[in-house]
């Protein structure tokens, strides 16, 4: 059954979501997009029209909404009749939008954990601080809420589930995210700098020996030899999916590794050491209160502006180790995406593409009923196979590399 | 004759000026200090009292004034009866304070060129943009105005004059400023970061072949083998004194070289490349207009906070080349100062010390009549010998190194 979609947000990821919803509007129905700035929504819809992305004729409409105003979002859901809300707005708005979905009964899908603007890196597991507090309420009201359904978190959670399903016992899950692309700028972040840096300024939590352990950013690095992108150095980083996978597979070690070049680390280190990545306001000599991180964001390139010149590939995957029939086994489940191809298809760079395609696949599975769970779920709690099948079709094919070779997941 | 002094400003340099005025209040008279923030003035006077710096009993008084309000400064000059104003406030206030001196007839002394907050690195010669426009008025009214009487500009201008006076012809003046000290922080500037960085973000102007030439910061570097501090790398930088020395000695090449370590250059390069050193406001996502450079200033250590832990020495001097009796000659005129000694004496680090002692020497020469020029002068237009004599006495001895050896300037 076709289900109408309301997209919240109008950044680079929202652009991908809008294009992908349009390309699949025979499964999804009306496409509504809403953000604080109406003109940004309209610009996205204009790009959808330019590419002729709508598969069948249908509704494509922009709205203005303050996503931190639950009543306003609920009203918009009622006004548009949306049955699925894909929230790709700022991570600060999640709980307000989720509340609006619970209130109206619409299905909720997001791609990143909720954050309080005033706090960095809260106590683990992060989902327990906000989202999971609403789990019982979702179940009680029969509201589908799929948390963290981007690439990482999202597809990588499904990768883990897929590998674990083929083992008798799981021992470790290492998620590796490498962007081997080049944007040609002196420095830029691939998504909202505020969220990007917030991710790296706090304690790095990881799950080992059935307990939370801590390290700090760039303190723990290793080289990974990966398909297509080759050998790449990645560093343990704090990331959403560690906080749900560790709850679902407490017997496994769960770590997240992000690739960084020396130049990125140098710029990051300078900014952080000076205090310019702080989310706490400072006062200028003139008495103006200002959050340094917001100023850094203001001077950096808009991530969506990187798309036209972005070249190269990303490789994101899970190395899962475990036991099968009494033998130690391991499997690397992964995807490789190309920045240029993403831009040519939807006008966005590869990082936005990998983040924006999966929630649309999730929405299609909610529409088809496969993932219409009528409660709150993290992605590893859902069947990965229909997810991979859709992702194969719509631009993010899943591959597997293990003792038997390198192949499509269903080969 | 004793002359009463009004100090404008309450930063690290003002602290040195206050201490040195107090130590010489048998020549100078009452000591008044005024800035936007009364408590900062009071803290400086408290430190003067703590060190028992007053040579003879006398007046020591703090005032609040907006130094950009010429009428208010003029009124304060009248109220205090100050005959000499030592302006060590922000470089943005110079012209307002100078106007107040011209209005009241008080002598004016400053240590750095006037700057317009909205402009970086105006057309050379910089003095012609603001200060020199008032030269005729000073002469007409018989007002003494000594421009740039800190260390550099200031003492280095006197160094040049001293060397040139012993030659038949001057060919080049290279001013070298090395801070071989260590403050133990990740990164800090030695004086107001806003002024510090503004100095290095624009075009680097220098005078060669009787014309202005341009380079950019860190583009032109060389190693200097210097007394006490040894071999140090320094880079051509834009600096005030190049703009007056080139006018007074147009036949000489005039360059300024500032020492920088690799770490400083890295931090500076990152900040500048990102646009964080810009004096032009940016707008945050929330719509707040803010000048990035002012935020960088807000997160960096207060330069005066560096003093207690600062160790090591500075070496600042002029390599002057010319002709004497038909032979090519060269002379390095210099001073070496020690951060720790400065702190022990006046509670400030060496950079503030070298900047703050010379204007007090200049004030003493105005009081004695030697430098009471009754018009506007740059330091090289005044007799350097009485200046060196006082500087020898009050903490900044001048030395000379040439073919005849390394010795006191008057040995």
Coordinates of C-alpha atoms in Angstrom, one line a residue, chain B:
Chain B
X1 CA 60.7 69.4 35.5
X2 CA 58.3 66.7 36.8
X3 CA 55.4 66.0 34.5
X4 CA 52.2 64.2 35.4
X5 CA 51.4 61.2 33.3
X6 CA 48.1 59.7 32.1
X7 CA 48.3 56.1 30.9
X8 CA 45.6 55.0 28.6
X9 CA 44.9 51.2 28.6
X10 CA 45.1 48.5 31.2
X11 CA 46.6 45.4 29.5
X12 CA 49.9 43.7 30.0
X13 CA 51.9 46.6 28.4
X14 CA 50.0 49.2 30.6
X15 CA 51.0 47.2 33.6
X16 CA 54.7 47.6 32.7
X17 CA 54.2 51.3 31.9
X18 CA 52.6 51.9 35.3
X19 CA 55.4 50.1 37.1
X20 CA 58.1 51.9 35.2
X21 CA 56.4 55.3 35.7
X22 CA 56.2 54.5 39.4
X23 CA 59.9 53.5 39.6
X24 CA 60.7 56.9 38.0
X25 CA 58.1 59.2 39.6
X26 CA 61.0 61.5 40.7
X27 CA 61.2 62.5 37.0
X28 CA 57.6 61.9 36.1
X29 CA 55.0 63.1 38.6
X30 CA 51.5 61.9 39.3
X31 CA 50.5 58.7 37.7
X32 CA 47.0 58.3 36.4
X33 CA 45.7 55.3 34.5
X34 CA 42.4 55.0 32.6
X35 CA 40.7 52.4 30.6
X36 CA 37.2 51.2 29.8
X37 CA 37.3 48.8 32.8
X38 CA 38.1 50.6 36.0
X39 CA 38.8 47.3 37.9
X40 CA 41.6 46.5 35.5
X41 CA 43.3 49.8 36.2
X42 CA 42.9 49.2 39.9
X43 CA 44.4 45.8 39.7
X44 CA 47.5 47.3 38.0
X45 CA 47.8 50.0 40.6
X46 CA 47.5 47.3 43.3
X47 CA 50.4 45.4 41.7
X48 CA 52.4 48.6 41.7
X49 CA 51.7 49.1 45.4
X50 CA 52.5 45.4 46.2
X51 CA 55.9 45.7 44.6
X52 CA 56.6 49.0 46.4
X53 CA 57.4 50.4 43.0
X54 CA 56.9 54.1 43.7
X55 CA 60.4 55.7 44.0
X56 CA 59.1 58.7 45.9
X57 CA 55.7 59.3 47.5
X58 CA 53.1 60.5 45.0
X59 CA 49.7 60.2 43.4
X60 CA 48.6 56.9 41.8
X61 CA 45.0 57.0 40.6
X62 CA 42.7 54.9 38.4
X63 CA 40.0 56.3 36.1
X64 CA 37.3 54.9 33.8
X65 CA 37.2 56.3 30.3
X66 CA 36.0 55.4 26.8
X67 CA 39.2 56.1 24.9
X68 CA 37.2 56.3 21.7
X69 CA 35.5 59.4 23.1
X70 CA 37.9 62.3 22.4
X71 CA 35.9 64.7 24.5
X72 CA 35.9 62.4 27.5
X73 CA 39.7 61.8 27.2
X74 CA 40.3 65.6 26.9
X75 CA 38.2 66.2 30.0
X76 CA 40.2 63.5 31.9
X77 CA 43.5 65.2 30.8
X78 CA 42.2 68.5 32.1
X79 CA 40.8 66.9 35.3
X80 CA 44.1 65.1 36.1
X81 CA 46.3 67.9 34.8
X82 CA 48.3 65.3 32.9
X83 CA 51.0 66.8 30.7
X84 CA 52.0 63.5 29.1
X85 CA 49.6 60.9 27.8
X86 CA 51.1 57.4 27.3
X87 CA 48.6 55.6 25.1
X88 CA 49.0 51.8 25.3
X89 CA 45.3 51.1 24.8
X90 CA 44.1 49.1 21.8
X91 CA 45.5 50.3 18.4
X92 CA 41.9 51.2 17.5
X93 CA 41.9 54.2 19.9
X94 CA 45.0 56.1 18.8
X95 CA 43.5 58.9 16.8
X96 CA 40.8 59.6 19.4
X97 CA 43.5 60.0 22.1
X98 CA 45.8 62.0 19.9
X99 CA 43.0 64.4 19.1
X100 CA 42.4 64.8 22.8
X101 CA 46.1 65.6 23.3
X102 CA 46.1 68.1 20.4
X103 CA 43.0 69.7 22.0
X104 CA 44.5 70.0 25.4
X105 CA 48.2 70.5 24.6
X106 CA 49.3 67.4 26.4
X107 CA 52.3 65.4 24.9
X108 CA 51.2 62.2 23.2
X109 CA 53.2 59.0 23.1
X110 CA 52.0 55.7 21.6
X111 CA 53.6 52.3 20.7
X112 CA 51.7 51.1 17.7
X113 CA 50.0 52.4 14.6
X114 CA 46.3 53.4 14.5
X115 CA 44.0 50.8 13.1
X116 CA 40.5 50.9 11.7
X117 CA 38.7 47.7 13.1
X118 CA 37.1 47.1 9.7
X119 CA 40.3 47.2 7.7
X120 CA 43.4 45.1 7.6
X121 CA 46.7 46.2 6.2
X122 CA 45.9 49.5 4.4
X123 CA 48.1 51.1 1.7
X124 CA 51.6 52.0 2.6
X125 CA 53.0 54.0 4.2
X126 CA 50.6 53.2 7.0
X127 CA 51.4 56.4 9.0
X128 CA 50.2 58.5 6.1
X129 CA 46.7 57.1 6.5
X130 CA 46.1 58.5 9.9
X131 CA 48.8 59.9 12.1
X132 CA 50.8 62.0 9.7
X133 CA 47.6 63.8 8.6
X134 CA 47.8 65.5 12.0
X135 CA 51.5 66.4 11.7
X136 CA 51.0 70.0 10.6
X137 CA 48.4 70.5 13.3
X138 CA 50.8 69.3 16.0
X139 CA 53.5 71.6 14.7
X140 CA 51.1 74.5 14.5
X141 CA 49.8 74.0 18.1
X142 CA 53.3 73.0 19.4
X143 CA 52.1 69.6 20.6
X144 CA 54.6 66.9 21.1
X145 CA 53.5 63.6 19.6
X146 CA 55.9 60.7 19.6
X147 CA 54.7 57.9 17.4
X148 CA 55.5 54.2 17.8
X149 CA 57.7 54.5 20.9
X150 CA 57.5 50.9 22.0
X151 CA 60.2 48.4 21.2
X152 CA 59.3 47.6 17.6
X153 CA 58.4 50.1 16.5
X154 CA 60.3 52.4 18.8
X155 CA 63.7 51.3 20.1
X156 CA 64.4 49.6 16.8
X157 CA 63.9 52.9 15.0
X158 CA 66.4 54.4 17.4
X159 CA 68.8 51.5 16.7
X160 CA 68.5 52.2 13.0
X161 CA 69.2 55.9 13.5
X162 CA 72.2 55.1 15.8
X163 CA 73.8 52.9 13.2
X164 CA 73.1 55.2 10.3
X165 CA 74.6 58.2 12.1
X166 CA 77.9 56.3 12.1
X167 CA 77.8 55.7 8.3
X168 CA 78.2 57.9 5.3
X169 CA 75.5 56.0 3.5
X170 CA 72.8 53.5 4.5
X171 CA 72.0 50.6 2.2
X172 CA 69.6 48.4 4.2
X173 CA 67.9 48.1 7.5
X174 CA 66.7 44.6 8.5
X175 CA 64.8 44.5 11.8
X176 CA 64.7 41.1 13.4
X177 CA 62.4 40.2 16.3
X178 CA 63.0 36.9 18.0
X179 CA 61.1 35.6 21.0
X180 CA 63.0 32.5 22.1
X181 CA 60.9 32.2 25.2
X182 CA 58.4 29.5 26.1
X183 CA 55.1 30.1 27.8
X184 CA 54.2 26.4 28.2
X185 CA 50.7 26.7 26.6
X186 CA 49.5 24.8 23.6
X187 CA 49.2 28.2 21.8
X188 CA 49.1 31.8 22.8
X189 CA 49.9 35.2 21.4
X190 CA 52.2 37.5 23.3
X191 CA 49.9 40.5 23.1
X192 CA 46.3 41.1 22.1
X193 CA 45.5 38.3 19.7
X194 CA 43.3 40.5 17.6
X195 CA 46.2 42.9 16.9
X196 CA 48.7 40.1 16.8
X197 CA 46.9 38.2 14.0
X198 CA 45.8 41.3 12.2
X199 CA 49.5 42.0 11.8
X200 CA 50.0 38.8 9.9
X201 CA 46.9 38.3 7.8
X202 CA 47.3 41.1 5.3
X203 CA 49.9 41.8 2.6
X204 CA 53.4 42.0 3.8
X205 CA 54.8 45.4 2.6
X206 CA 58.5 46.0 2.5
X207 CA 60.7 48.7 1.0
X208 CA 63.3 47.8 -1.6
X209 CA 64.9 49.6 -4.5
X210 CA 63.1 52.8 -3.4
X211 CA 59.7 51.3 -3.9
X212 CA 57.0 49.3 -2.0
X213 CA 57.1 45.6 -2.7
X214 CA 54.7 43.0 -1.5
X215 CA 54.9 39.4 -0.2
X216 CA 52.7 37.3 1.9
X217 CA 53.2 36.0 5.5
X218 CA 55.6 33.1 5.8
X219 CA 56.5 33.3 2.1
X220 CA 59.9 34.8 2.8
X221 CA 62.0 33.3 5.6
X222 CA 65.6 33.0 6.6
X223 CA 67.7 31.8 9.5
X224 CA 69.4 34.5 11.6
X225 CA 72.4 33.8 13.8
X226 CA 71.9 36.1 16.7
X227 CA 73.6 36.8 20.1
X228 CA 72.4 34.8 23.1
X229 CA 69.4 33.2 21.3
X230 CA 71.5 31.5 18.6
X231 CA 70.2 30.6 15.1
X232 CA 66.5 31.3 14.7
X233 CA 64.2 31.3 11.7
X234 CA 62.4 34.5 11.0
X235 CA 59.9 35.5 8.3
X236 CA 59.3 38.8 6.6
X237 CA 56.3 40.4 8.2
X238 CA 54.4 43.7 7.9
X239 CA 55.4 46.1 10.7
X240 CA 54.9 49.8 11.5
X241 CA 58.5 50.9 11.5
X242 CA 59.1 49.9 7.9
X243 CA 56.5 52.6 7.0
X244 CA 58.4 55.5 8.7
X245 CA 62.0 54.3 8.2
X246 CA 61.4 54.0 4.5
X247 CA 60.1 57.6 4.4
X248 CA 63.1 58.9 6.4
X249 CA 65.7 56.7 4.6
X250 CA 64.2 56.2 1.2
X251 CA 67.6 55.1 -0.3
X252 CA 67.8 52.1 2.1
X253 CA 66.0 48.8 1.8
X254 CA 63.8 48.3 4.9
X255 CA 62.5 44.9 6.0
X256 CA 61.1 43.5 9.1
X257 CA 61.6 39.8 10.2
X258 CA 59.6 38.1 12.9
X259 CA 60.6 34.7 14.4
X260 CA 58.1 31.9 14.3
X261 CA 58.3 28.3 15.3
X262 CA 56.7 25.6 13.1
X263 CA 53.9 25.0 15.7
X264 CA 52.9 28.7 15.6
X265 CA 52.9 28.7 11.8
X266 CA 50.8 25.5 11.7
X267 CA 48.1 26.9 14.1
X268 CA 48.2 30.3 12.3
X269 CA 47.9 28.6 8.9
X270 CA 44.9 26.4 10.0
X271 CA 43.1 29.4 11.5
X272 CA 43.7 31.7 8.6
X273 CA 42.9 29.0 6.0
X274 CA 39.6 28.4 7.6
X275 CA 38.8 32.1 7.7
X276 CA 38.9 32.2 11.5
X277 CA 41.2 35.2 11.5
X278 CA 38.9 37.3 9.5
X279 CA 37.9 40.7 10.9
X280 CA 34.7 40.6 8.7
X281 CA 31.6 39.3 10.5
X282 CA 30.1 36.0 9.6
X283 CA 26.6 34.9 10.4
X284 CA 25.9 31.7 12.4
X285 CA 23.1 29.3 11.4
X286 CA 21.2 30.9 14.2
X287 CA 21.6 34.4 12.6
X288 CA 24.1 35.8 15.1
X289 CA 26.6 38.2 13.5
X290 CA 30.1 37.6 14.8
X291 CA 33.7 38.5 13.9
X292 CA 35.6 35.2 13.8
X293 CA 38.9 36.9 15.0
X294 CA 37.1 38.1 18.1
X295 CA 36.0 34.6 19.0
X296 CA 39.6 33.3 18.5
X297 CA 40.7 36.0 20.8
X298 CA 38.1 35.0 23.4
X299 CA 39.3 31.3 23.5
X300 CA 43.0 32.1 23.6
X301 CA 44.9 32.7 26.9
X302 CA 45.0 36.3 28.0
X303 CA 48.6 37.4 27.1
X304 CA 49.1 38.8 30.6
X305 CA 48.2 35.3 32.1
X306 CA 51.4 33.9 30.5
X307 CA 53.8 35.9 32.6
X308 CA 54.2 33.7 35.7
X309 CA 55.4 30.7 33.7
X310 CA 57.3 32.4 30.9
X311 CA 60.9 31.5 30.6
X312 CA 63.7 32.3 28.1
X313 CA 64.8 35.4 26.3
X314 CA 64.0 37.7 23.5
X315 CA 66.4 39.3 21.0
X316 CA 65.4 42.2 18.9
X317 CA 67.7 44.2 16.8
X318 CA 68.6 46.0 13.6
X319 CA 71.1 44.8 11.1
X320 CA 72.1 48.0 9.3
X321 CA 74.3 47.9 6.2
X322 CA 75.9 50.9 4.6
X323 CA 79.2 52.5 3.5
X324 CA 81.7 54.3 5.7
X325 CA 84.9 55.9 4.3
X326 CA 84.3 54.1 1.0
X327 CA 84.0 50.6 2.7
X328 CA 81.0 48.4 3.1
X329 CA 80.1 48.2 6.8
X330 CA 77.4 46.5 8.9
X331 CA 76.3 46.8 12.4
X332 CA 73.8 44.8 14.5
X333 CA 72.3 47.0 17.2
X334 CA 70.2 44.9 19.7
X335 CA 68.7 44.2 23.1
X336 CA 68.3 40.9 24.8
X337 CA 65.5 40.7 27.5
X338 CA 64.5 37.9 29.9
X339 CA 60.9 36.9 30.5
X340 CA 61.5 35.7 34.1
X341 CA 63.4 38.9 35.1
X342 CA 60.6 41.0 33.6
X343 CA 58.0 39.0 35.6
X344 CA 60.0 39.3 38.8
X345 CA 60.3 43.0 38.4
X346 CA 56.9 44.2 37.1
X347 CA 54.7 41.1 37.0
X348 CA 54.6 40.9 33.2
X349 CA 56.2 38.8 30.5
X350 CA 59.1 39.9 28.4
X351 CA 57.1 40.9 25.3
X352 CA 55.0 43.3 27.4
X353 CA 58.1 44.5 29.2
X354 CA 60.0 45.3 26.0
X355 CA 56.9 47.2 24.7
X356 CA 56.1 49.0 27.9
X357 CA 59.5 50.2 29.1
X358 CA 60.4 52.4 26.1
X359 CA 57.4 54.7 26.1
X360 CA 58.2 55.5 29.8
X361 CA 61.8 56.4 28.7
X362 CA 60.3 58.5 26.0
X363 CA 58.0 60.2 28.6
X364 CA 61.1 60.9 30.8
X365 CA 62.8 62.5 27.8
X366 CA 59.7 64.6 27.1
X367 CA 59.7 65.6 30.8
X368 CA 63.5 66.5 30.6
X369 CA 62.9 68.5 27.4
X370 CA 65.3 66.3 25.3
X371 CA 62.5 64.9 23.3
X372 CA 59.9 67.6 23.8
X373 CA 59.7 68.2 20.1
X374 CA 56.6 70.4 20.0
X375 CA 55.6 68.6 16.9
X376 CA 54.9 65.0 15.7
X377 CA 57.9 62.7 15.4
X378 CA 58.7 59.1 14.7
X379 CA 61.4 57.8 16.9
X380 CA 64.2 57.8 14.3
X381 CA 63.7 61.5 14.0
X382 CA 64.9 62.0 17.6
X383 CA 68.4 61.7 19.1
X384 CA 68.8 58.1 20.1
X385 CA 71.6 58.6 22.7
X386 CA 69.6 60.0 25.6
X387 CA 67.0 57.3 24.9
X388 CA 69.6 54.5 25.1
X389 CA 71.0 56.0 28.3
X390 CA 67.7 55.9 30.0
X391 CA 66.8 52.4 28.6
X392 CA 70.2 51.1 30.0
X393 CA 69.2 52.4 33.4
X394 CA 65.6 51.1 33.4
X395 CA 66.0 47.6 32.1
X396 CA 66.6 47.5 28.4
X397 CA 70.3 47.9 27.6
X398 CA 71.4 48.5 24.0
X399 CA 74.3 46.5 22.6
X400 CA 76.2 46.6 19.3
X401 CA 77.8 43.9 17.3
X402 CA 80.0 44.7 14.4
X403 CA 83.5 44.1 13.0
X404 CA 84.9 45.4 16.2
X405 CA 83.1 43.0 18.4
X406 CA 80.0 42.7 20.7
X407 CA 79.7 45.5 23.3
X408 CA 77.5 48.1 25.0
X409 CA 76.4 50.8 22.5
X410 CA 78.5 53.4 24.4
X411 CA 81.5 51.3 25.3

